[in-house]
XYZ file of C-alpha atoms in Angstrom:
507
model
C 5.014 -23.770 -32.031
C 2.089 -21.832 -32.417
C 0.395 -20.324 -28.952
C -1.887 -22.590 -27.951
C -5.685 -21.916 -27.406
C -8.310 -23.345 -25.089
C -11.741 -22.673 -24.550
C -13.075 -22.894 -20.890
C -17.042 -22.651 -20.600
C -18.326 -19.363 -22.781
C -14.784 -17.916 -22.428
C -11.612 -17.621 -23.426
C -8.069 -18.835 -21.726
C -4.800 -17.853 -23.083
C -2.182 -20.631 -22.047
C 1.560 -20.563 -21.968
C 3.037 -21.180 -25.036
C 4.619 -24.776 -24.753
C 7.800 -23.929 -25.888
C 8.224 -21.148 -23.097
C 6.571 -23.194 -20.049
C 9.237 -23.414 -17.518
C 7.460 -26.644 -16.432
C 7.780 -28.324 -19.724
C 5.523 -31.351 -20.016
C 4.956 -31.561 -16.413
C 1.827 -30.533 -14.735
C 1.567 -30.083 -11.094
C -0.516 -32.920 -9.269
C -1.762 -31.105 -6.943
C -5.524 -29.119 -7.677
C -7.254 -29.323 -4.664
C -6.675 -29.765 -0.935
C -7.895 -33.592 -1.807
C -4.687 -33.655 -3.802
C -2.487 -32.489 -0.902
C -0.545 -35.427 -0.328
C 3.252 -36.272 0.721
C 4.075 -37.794 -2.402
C 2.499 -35.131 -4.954
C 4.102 -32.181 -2.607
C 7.353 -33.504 -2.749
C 6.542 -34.218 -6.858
C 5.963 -30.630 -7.260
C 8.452 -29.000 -5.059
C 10.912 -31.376 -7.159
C 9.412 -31.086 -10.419
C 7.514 -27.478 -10.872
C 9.971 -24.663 -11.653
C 6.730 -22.139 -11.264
C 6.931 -23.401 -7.680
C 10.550 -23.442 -6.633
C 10.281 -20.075 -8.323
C 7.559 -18.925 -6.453
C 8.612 -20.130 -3.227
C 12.229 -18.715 -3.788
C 10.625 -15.423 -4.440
C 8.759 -15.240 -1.355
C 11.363 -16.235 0.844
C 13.868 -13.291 -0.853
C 10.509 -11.144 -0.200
C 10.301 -12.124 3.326
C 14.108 -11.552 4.495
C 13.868 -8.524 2.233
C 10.612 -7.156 4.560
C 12.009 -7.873 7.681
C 15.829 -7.502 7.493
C 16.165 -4.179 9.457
C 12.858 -4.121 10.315
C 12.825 -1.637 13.524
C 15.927 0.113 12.277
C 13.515 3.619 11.401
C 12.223 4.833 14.251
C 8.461 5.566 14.225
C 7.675 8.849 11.867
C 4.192 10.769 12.678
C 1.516 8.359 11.104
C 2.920 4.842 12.812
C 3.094 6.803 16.029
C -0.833 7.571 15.417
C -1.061 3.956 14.901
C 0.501 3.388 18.159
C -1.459 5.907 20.262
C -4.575 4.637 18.468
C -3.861 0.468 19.089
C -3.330 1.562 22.917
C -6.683 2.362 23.410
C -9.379 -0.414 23.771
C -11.528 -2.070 20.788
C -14.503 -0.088 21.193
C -12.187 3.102 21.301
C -10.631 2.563 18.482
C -14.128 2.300 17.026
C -15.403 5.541 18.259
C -11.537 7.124 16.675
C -13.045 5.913 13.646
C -16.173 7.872 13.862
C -15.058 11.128 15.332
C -13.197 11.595 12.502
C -9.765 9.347 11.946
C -8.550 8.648 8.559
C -8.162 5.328 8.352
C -10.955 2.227 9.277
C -10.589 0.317 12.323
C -9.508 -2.811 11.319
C -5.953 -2.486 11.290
C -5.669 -0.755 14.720
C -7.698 -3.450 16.013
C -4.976 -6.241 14.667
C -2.104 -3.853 15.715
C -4.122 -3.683 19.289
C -3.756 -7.684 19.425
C -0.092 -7.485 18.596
C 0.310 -5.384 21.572
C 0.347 -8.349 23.269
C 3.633 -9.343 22.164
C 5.466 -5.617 23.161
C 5.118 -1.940 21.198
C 8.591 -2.237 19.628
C 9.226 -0.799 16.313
C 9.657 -4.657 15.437
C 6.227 -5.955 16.683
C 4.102 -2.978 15.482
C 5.381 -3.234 12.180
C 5.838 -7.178 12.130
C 2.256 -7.634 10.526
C 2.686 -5.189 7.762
C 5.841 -6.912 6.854
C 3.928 -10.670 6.971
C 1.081 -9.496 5.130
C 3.556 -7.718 2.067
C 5.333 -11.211 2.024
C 1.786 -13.261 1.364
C 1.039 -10.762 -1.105
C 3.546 -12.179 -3.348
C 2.333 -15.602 -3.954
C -1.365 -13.770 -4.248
C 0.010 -11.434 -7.039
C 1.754 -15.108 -8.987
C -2.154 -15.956 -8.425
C -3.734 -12.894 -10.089
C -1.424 -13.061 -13.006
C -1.927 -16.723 -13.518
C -5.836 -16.342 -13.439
C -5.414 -13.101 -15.567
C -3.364 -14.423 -18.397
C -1.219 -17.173 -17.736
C 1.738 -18.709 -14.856
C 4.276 -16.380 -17.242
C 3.093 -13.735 -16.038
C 2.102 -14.328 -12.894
C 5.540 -15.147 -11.543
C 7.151 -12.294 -13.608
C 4.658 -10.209 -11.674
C 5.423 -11.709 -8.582
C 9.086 -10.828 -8.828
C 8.193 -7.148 -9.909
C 6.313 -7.284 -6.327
C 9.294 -8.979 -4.736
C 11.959 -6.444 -5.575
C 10.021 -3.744 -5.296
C 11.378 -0.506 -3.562
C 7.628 1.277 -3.293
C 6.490 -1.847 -1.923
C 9.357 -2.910 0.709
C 8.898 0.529 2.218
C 5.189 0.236 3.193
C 5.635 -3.607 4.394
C 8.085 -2.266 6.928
C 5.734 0.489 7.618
C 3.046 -0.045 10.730
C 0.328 1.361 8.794
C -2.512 0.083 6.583
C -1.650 0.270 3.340
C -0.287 -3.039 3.176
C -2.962 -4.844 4.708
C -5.336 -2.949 2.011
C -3.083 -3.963 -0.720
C -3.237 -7.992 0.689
C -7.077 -7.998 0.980
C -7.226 -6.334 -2.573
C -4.991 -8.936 -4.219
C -6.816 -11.908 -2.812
C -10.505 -10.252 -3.645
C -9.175 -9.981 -7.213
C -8.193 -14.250 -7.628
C -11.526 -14.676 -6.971
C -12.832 -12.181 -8.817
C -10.378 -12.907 -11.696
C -12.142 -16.390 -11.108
C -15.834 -15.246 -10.936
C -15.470 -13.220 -14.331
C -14.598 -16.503 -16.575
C -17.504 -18.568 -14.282
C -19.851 -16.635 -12.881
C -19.931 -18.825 -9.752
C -21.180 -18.099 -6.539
C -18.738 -19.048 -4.180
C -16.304 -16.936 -6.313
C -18.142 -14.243 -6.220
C -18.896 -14.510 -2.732
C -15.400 -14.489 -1.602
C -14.677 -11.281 -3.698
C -17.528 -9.522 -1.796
C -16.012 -10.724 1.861
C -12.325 -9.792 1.205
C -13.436 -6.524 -1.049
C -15.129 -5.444 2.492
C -12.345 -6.635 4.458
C -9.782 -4.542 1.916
C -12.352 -1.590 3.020
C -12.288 -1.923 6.525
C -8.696 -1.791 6.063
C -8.782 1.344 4.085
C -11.250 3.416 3.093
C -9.613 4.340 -0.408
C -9.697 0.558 -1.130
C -13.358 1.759 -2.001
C -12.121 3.134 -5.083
C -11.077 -0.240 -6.764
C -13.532 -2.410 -5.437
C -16.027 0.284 -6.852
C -13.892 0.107 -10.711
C -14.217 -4.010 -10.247
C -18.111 -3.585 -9.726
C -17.978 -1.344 -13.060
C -15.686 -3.811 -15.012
C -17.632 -6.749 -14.160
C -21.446 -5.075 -14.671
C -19.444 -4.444 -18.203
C -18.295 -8.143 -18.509
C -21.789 -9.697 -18.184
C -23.874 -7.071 -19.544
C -24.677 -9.633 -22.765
C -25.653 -12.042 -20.154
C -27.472 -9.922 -17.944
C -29.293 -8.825 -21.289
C -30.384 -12.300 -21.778
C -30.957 -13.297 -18.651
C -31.336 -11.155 -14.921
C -30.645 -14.453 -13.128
C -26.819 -14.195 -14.678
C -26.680 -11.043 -12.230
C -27.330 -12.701 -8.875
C -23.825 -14.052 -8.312
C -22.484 -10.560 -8.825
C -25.442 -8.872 -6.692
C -24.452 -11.633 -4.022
C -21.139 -10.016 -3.619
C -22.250 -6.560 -3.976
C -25.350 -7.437 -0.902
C -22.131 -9.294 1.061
C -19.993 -5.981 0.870
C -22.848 -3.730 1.901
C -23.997 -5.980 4.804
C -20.457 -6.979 6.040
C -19.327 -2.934 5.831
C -22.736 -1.211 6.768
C -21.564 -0.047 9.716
C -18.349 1.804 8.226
C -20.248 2.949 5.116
C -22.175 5.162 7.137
C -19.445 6.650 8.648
C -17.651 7.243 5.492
C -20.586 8.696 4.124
C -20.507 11.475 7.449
C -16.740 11.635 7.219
C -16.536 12.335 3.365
C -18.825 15.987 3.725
C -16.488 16.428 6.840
C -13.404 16.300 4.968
C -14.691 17.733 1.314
C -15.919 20.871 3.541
C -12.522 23.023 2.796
C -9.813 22.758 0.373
C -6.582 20.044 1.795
C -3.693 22.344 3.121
C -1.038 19.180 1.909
C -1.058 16.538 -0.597
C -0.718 16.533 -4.276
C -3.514 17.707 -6.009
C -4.408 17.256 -10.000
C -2.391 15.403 -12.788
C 0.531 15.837 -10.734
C -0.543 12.855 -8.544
C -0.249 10.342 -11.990
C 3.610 11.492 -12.138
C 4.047 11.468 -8.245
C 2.449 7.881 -8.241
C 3.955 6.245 -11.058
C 7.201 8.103 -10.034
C 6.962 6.691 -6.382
C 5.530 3.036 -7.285
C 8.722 2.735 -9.863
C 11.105 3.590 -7.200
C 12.606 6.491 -9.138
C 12.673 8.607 -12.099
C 15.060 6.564 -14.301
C 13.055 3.386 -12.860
C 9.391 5.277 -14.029
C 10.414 5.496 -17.324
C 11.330 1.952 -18.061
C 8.709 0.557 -15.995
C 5.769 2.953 -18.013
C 7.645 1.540 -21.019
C 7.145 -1.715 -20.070
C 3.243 -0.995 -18.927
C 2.090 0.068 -22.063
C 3.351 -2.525 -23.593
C 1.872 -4.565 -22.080
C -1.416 -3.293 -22.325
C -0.670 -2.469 -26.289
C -0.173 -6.833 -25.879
C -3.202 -7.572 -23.959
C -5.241 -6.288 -26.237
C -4.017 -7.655 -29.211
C -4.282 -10.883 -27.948
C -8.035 -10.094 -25.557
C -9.342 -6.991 -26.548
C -11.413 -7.424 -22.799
C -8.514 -7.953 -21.035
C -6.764 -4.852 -22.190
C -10.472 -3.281 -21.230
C -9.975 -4.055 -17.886
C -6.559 -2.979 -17.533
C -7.151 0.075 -18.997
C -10.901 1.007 -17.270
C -8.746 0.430 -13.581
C -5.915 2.425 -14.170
C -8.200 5.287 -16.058
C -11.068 4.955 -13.333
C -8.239 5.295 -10.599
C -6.761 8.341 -11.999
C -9.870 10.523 -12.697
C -11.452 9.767 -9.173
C -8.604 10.467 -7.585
C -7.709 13.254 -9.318
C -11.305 14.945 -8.634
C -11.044 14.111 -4.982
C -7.701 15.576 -4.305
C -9.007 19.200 -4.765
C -11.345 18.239 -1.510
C -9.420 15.214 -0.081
C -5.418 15.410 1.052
C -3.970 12.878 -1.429
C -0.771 10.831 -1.220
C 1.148 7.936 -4.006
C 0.442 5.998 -1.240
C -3.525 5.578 -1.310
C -3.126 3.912 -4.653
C -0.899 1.116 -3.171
C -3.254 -1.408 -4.953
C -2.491 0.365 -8.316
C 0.737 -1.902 -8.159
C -1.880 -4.966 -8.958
C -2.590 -3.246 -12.410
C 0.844 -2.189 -12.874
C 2.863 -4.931 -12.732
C 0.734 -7.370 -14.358
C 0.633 -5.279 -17.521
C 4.315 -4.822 -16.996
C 4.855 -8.466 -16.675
C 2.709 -8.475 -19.772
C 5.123 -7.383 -21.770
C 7.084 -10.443 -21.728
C 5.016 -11.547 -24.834
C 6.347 -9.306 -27.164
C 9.545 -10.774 -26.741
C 7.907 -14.191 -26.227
C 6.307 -14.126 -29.783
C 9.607 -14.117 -31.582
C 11.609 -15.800 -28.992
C 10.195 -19.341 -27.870
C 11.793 -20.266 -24.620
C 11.424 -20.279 -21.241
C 14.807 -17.878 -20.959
C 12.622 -15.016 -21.391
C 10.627 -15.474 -18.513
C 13.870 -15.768 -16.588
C 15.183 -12.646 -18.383
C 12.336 -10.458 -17.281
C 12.498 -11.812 -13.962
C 16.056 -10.672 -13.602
C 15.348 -7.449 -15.672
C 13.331 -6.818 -12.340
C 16.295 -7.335 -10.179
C 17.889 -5.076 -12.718
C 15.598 -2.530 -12.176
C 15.183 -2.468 -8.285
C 18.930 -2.689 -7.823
C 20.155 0.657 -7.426
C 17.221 1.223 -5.068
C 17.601 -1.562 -2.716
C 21.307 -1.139 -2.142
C 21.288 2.019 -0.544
C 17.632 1.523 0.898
C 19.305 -0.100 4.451
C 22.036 2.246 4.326
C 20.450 5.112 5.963
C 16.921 6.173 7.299
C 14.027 6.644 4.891
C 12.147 7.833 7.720
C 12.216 10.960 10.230
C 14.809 9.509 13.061
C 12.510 10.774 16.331
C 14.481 8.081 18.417
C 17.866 9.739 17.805
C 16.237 13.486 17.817
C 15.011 12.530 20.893
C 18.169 11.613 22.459
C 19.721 14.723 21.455
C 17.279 16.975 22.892
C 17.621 15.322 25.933
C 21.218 16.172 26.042
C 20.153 19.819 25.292
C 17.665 20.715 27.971
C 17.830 21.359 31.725
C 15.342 21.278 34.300
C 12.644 23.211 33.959
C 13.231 23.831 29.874
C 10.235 24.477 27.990
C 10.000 21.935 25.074
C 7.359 23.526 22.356
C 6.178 20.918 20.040
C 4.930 23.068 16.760
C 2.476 21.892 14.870
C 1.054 20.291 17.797
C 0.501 16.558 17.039
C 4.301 15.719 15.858
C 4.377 15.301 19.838
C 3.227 11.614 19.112
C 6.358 10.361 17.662
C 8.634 12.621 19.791
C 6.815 11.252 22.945
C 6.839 7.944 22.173
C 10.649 7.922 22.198
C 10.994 11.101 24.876
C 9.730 11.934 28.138
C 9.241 15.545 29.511
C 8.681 13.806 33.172
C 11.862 11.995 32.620
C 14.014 14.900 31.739
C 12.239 17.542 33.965
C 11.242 19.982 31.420
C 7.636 21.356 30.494
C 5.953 20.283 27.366
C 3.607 22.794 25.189
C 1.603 21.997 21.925
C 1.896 24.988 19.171
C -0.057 25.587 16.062
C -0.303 29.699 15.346
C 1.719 32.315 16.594
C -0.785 33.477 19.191
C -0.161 29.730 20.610
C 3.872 30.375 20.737
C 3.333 33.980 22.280
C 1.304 32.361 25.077
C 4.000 30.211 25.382
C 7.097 33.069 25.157
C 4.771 34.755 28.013
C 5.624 32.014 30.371
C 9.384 31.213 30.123
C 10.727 33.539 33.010
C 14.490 32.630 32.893
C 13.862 29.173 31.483
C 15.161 28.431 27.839
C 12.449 27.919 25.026
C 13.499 24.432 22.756
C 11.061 24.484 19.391
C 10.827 20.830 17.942
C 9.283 21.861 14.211
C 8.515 19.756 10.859
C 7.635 20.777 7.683
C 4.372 19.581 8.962
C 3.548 23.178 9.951
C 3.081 24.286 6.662
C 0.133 22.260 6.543
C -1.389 22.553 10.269
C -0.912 26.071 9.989
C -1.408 27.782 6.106
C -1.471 30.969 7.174
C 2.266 30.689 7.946
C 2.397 33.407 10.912
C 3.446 30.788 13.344
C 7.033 30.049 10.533
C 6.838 33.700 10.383
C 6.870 34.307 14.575
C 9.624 31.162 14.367
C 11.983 33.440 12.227
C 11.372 36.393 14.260
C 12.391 35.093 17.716
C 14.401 31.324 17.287
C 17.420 30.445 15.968
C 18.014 27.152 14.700
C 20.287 24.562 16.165
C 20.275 22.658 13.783
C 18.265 19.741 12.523
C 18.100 15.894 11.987
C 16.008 14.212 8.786
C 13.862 16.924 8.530
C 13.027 17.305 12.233
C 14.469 21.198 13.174
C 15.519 22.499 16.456
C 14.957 26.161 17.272
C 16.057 27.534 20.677
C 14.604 31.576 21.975
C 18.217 31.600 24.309
């Protein structure tokens, strides 16, 4: 059978092609929270294979995000996180505006959990929760986007997903940014084929919420505003009223994140004042990111395969679609790319590029679709993700994909005797090292490093007392001028190191 057509309003919807819709004839009962009833949950559970997928998905998503979860011992940004939760709510607020990198609202949920402990476990528990919801958010976006195809494809891309796992079990923001994005864009998705005003209005609350979580969330909430001024630009021309909905959300955004725009505003000439002594910087950030969001190398290649196919397919079949895919991704790239000459830049701040990627990889499906009628493709490219994500996910548990401070710490403590000095160089990679040793504890004296004049002021003061230098490749960065590696090689030798985490001794 042909693929069927439907016109919704002034727009277009693309449908599943009957012949390939896992739920056959069937259509689920349930459209509204008026429709939530015993007998038409229990129909669909029963009856919808979108659903059993769907749910199946997010439980393999869930034990996948919190198997193991405290098994990495906090690295240098989750033990920022955990120094910064500590501190009260207004204090983390003032963090925020003396200069920290990331908004306050995820420091002030972490500072609830607190509550329950500061175990690896608890710190990182909402991360994990928050990556699991995201997959029945992404089955959303794809279904609103193109069709239920798609969206559960997607969601099984964002289920097996190595890049993805990794910051879920990772007690920093990036996947509560990546949640709040996702959930702004059903609505937007939504508010794009309606223009209506709730829809929009939701986009502006969880766009601002995604910022607060963030502050590089900015960047795709600013491409959205772009795409959609684009969308209803022949409306607008006929009519300014068609604009309101749209200047609803943007007026919701400012007013709900007035407070943190200012600051961003003061932080951004801060941080643009010098060049970034770390990060990626240029066109190697579009390898580094696709490299890291595929998992690996071999992975990338497939996966980009599989992209621009899907895009290539998207706009055959909605030239506006394929717009939109295209103007996020290409938006994405050149800001970041002009920022990271002024801005430190990491894979990691595009987390919500996975949104774009995987529904134009899921995308793809229709290639194959259009000669091949039947739902088995849909379960093909669902297990082609599996496929993919394998060779990843079987080692990922096997060993530590983080620096292990926890059992660094345990040898140093075997190391030292009273009255040891312990130099910490660069300076702040104390935070994870003192959240899992104590220098009261274990009788020694604890120094902060960053230059060599800092370690010969230090040297100046041992007497008869052994020197123990904890150093990370971290120094490179806290110290470019490199006289403090240089004074290092000079007067240390190395004991020996553990993930990345070295330990020099002067005896």
């Amino acid at each position: 059978m042909g693929r069927k057509r439907e016109d919704r309003g002034k727009g277009k919807k693309i449908t599943v092609d009957p012949e390939s819709d896992l739920d056959g004839d069937f259509n689920v009962p349930v459209r509204s929270f008026r429709d939530l009833t015993v007998g038409n949950i229990k129909e669909a559970l029963f009856r919808s294979r979108y659903l059993q997928l769907l749910l199946s998905l997010t439980l393999i998503g869930a034990i996948l995000r919190f198997y193991q979860l405290g098994y990495n011992s906090f690295w240098l940004d989750e033990a920022t996180t955990f120094n910064i939760a500590v501190k009260t709510i207004p204090d983390i607020w003032q963090v925020t505006t003396a200069g920290e990198f990331n908004p306050p609202l995820f420091y002030w949920a972490e500072h609830l959990m607190l509550v329950f402990g500061n175990t690896e476990v608890i710190l990182r528990f909402l991360p994990a929760l928050l990556g699991v919801l995201t997959i029945p958010l992404i089955y959303l976006v794809g279904r609103e986007f193109m069709d239920r195809n798609t969206g559960i494809i997607a969601a099984a891309a964002f289920t097996f997903s190595p890049f993805l796992l990794f910051y879920s079990q990772e007690a920093r923001a990036y996947s509560m940014m990546l949640f709040f994005v996702t959930f702004s864009m059903v609505f937007y998705l939504r508010a794009l084929k309606n223009n209506d005003v709730r829809d929009w209005a939701l986009f502006g609350i969880l766009s601002a919420l995604a910022f607060w979580s963030h502050f590089y969330a900015l960047v795709i909430i600013g491409a959205l505003i772009l795409y959609a001024l684009y969308d209803l630009f022949p409306k607008i021309r006929g009519s300014l009223t068609a604009a309101r909905p749209l200047v609803l959300a943007c007026v919701l955004f400012g007013i709900i994140c007035l407070p943190l725009i200012l600051v961003t505003i003061q932080l951004f000439f801060k941080r643009t004042a010098s060049a970034p002594t770390y990060g990626i910087q240029g066109p190697d950030l579009i390898i580094a990111t696709f490299v890291q969001i595929s998992g690996s190398d071999v992975a990338m290649y497939l996966l980009l395969l599989l992209f621009l196919a899907g895009i290539v397919q998207v706009f055959l079949l909605d030239k506006k679609k394929g717009i939109f895919l295209a103007t996020l991704t290409i938006l994405t790239f050149v800001i970041s790319n002009l920022l990271s000459y002024r801005i430190p830049m990491q894979p990691r701040y595009l987390i919500f590029l996975t949104v774009v990627f995987f529904i134009a990889i899921a995308l793809s499906h229709k290639l194959v679709s259009a000669w091949l009628h039947s739902p088995r493709v849909v379960y093909g490219f669902i297990a082609l993700m599996v496929v993919i994500n394998a060779p990843m996910l079987a080692g990922y548990y096997s060993g530590y994909t983080k620096e292990d401070w926890r059992g660094f710490a345990a040898g140093l403590q075997q190391q030292t005797r009273q009255g040891d000095f312990v130099v910490v160089v660069p300076g702040y990679v104390s935070q994870p090292l003192d959240y899992y040793y104590s220098n009261t504890s274990d009788q020694t004296i604890e120094f902060s490093a960053y230059t060599a004049a800092d370690l010969n002021a230090v040297n100046a003061q041992k007497n008869n007392n052994t020197i123990f230098f904890v150093v990370t490749g971290d120094i490179s960065a806290a110290n470019p001028e490199g006289d403090a590696a240089a004074w290092l090689e000079q007067n240390a030798r190395s004991l020996g190191q553990d993930t990345g985490i070295y330990l020099l001794t002067s005896g």
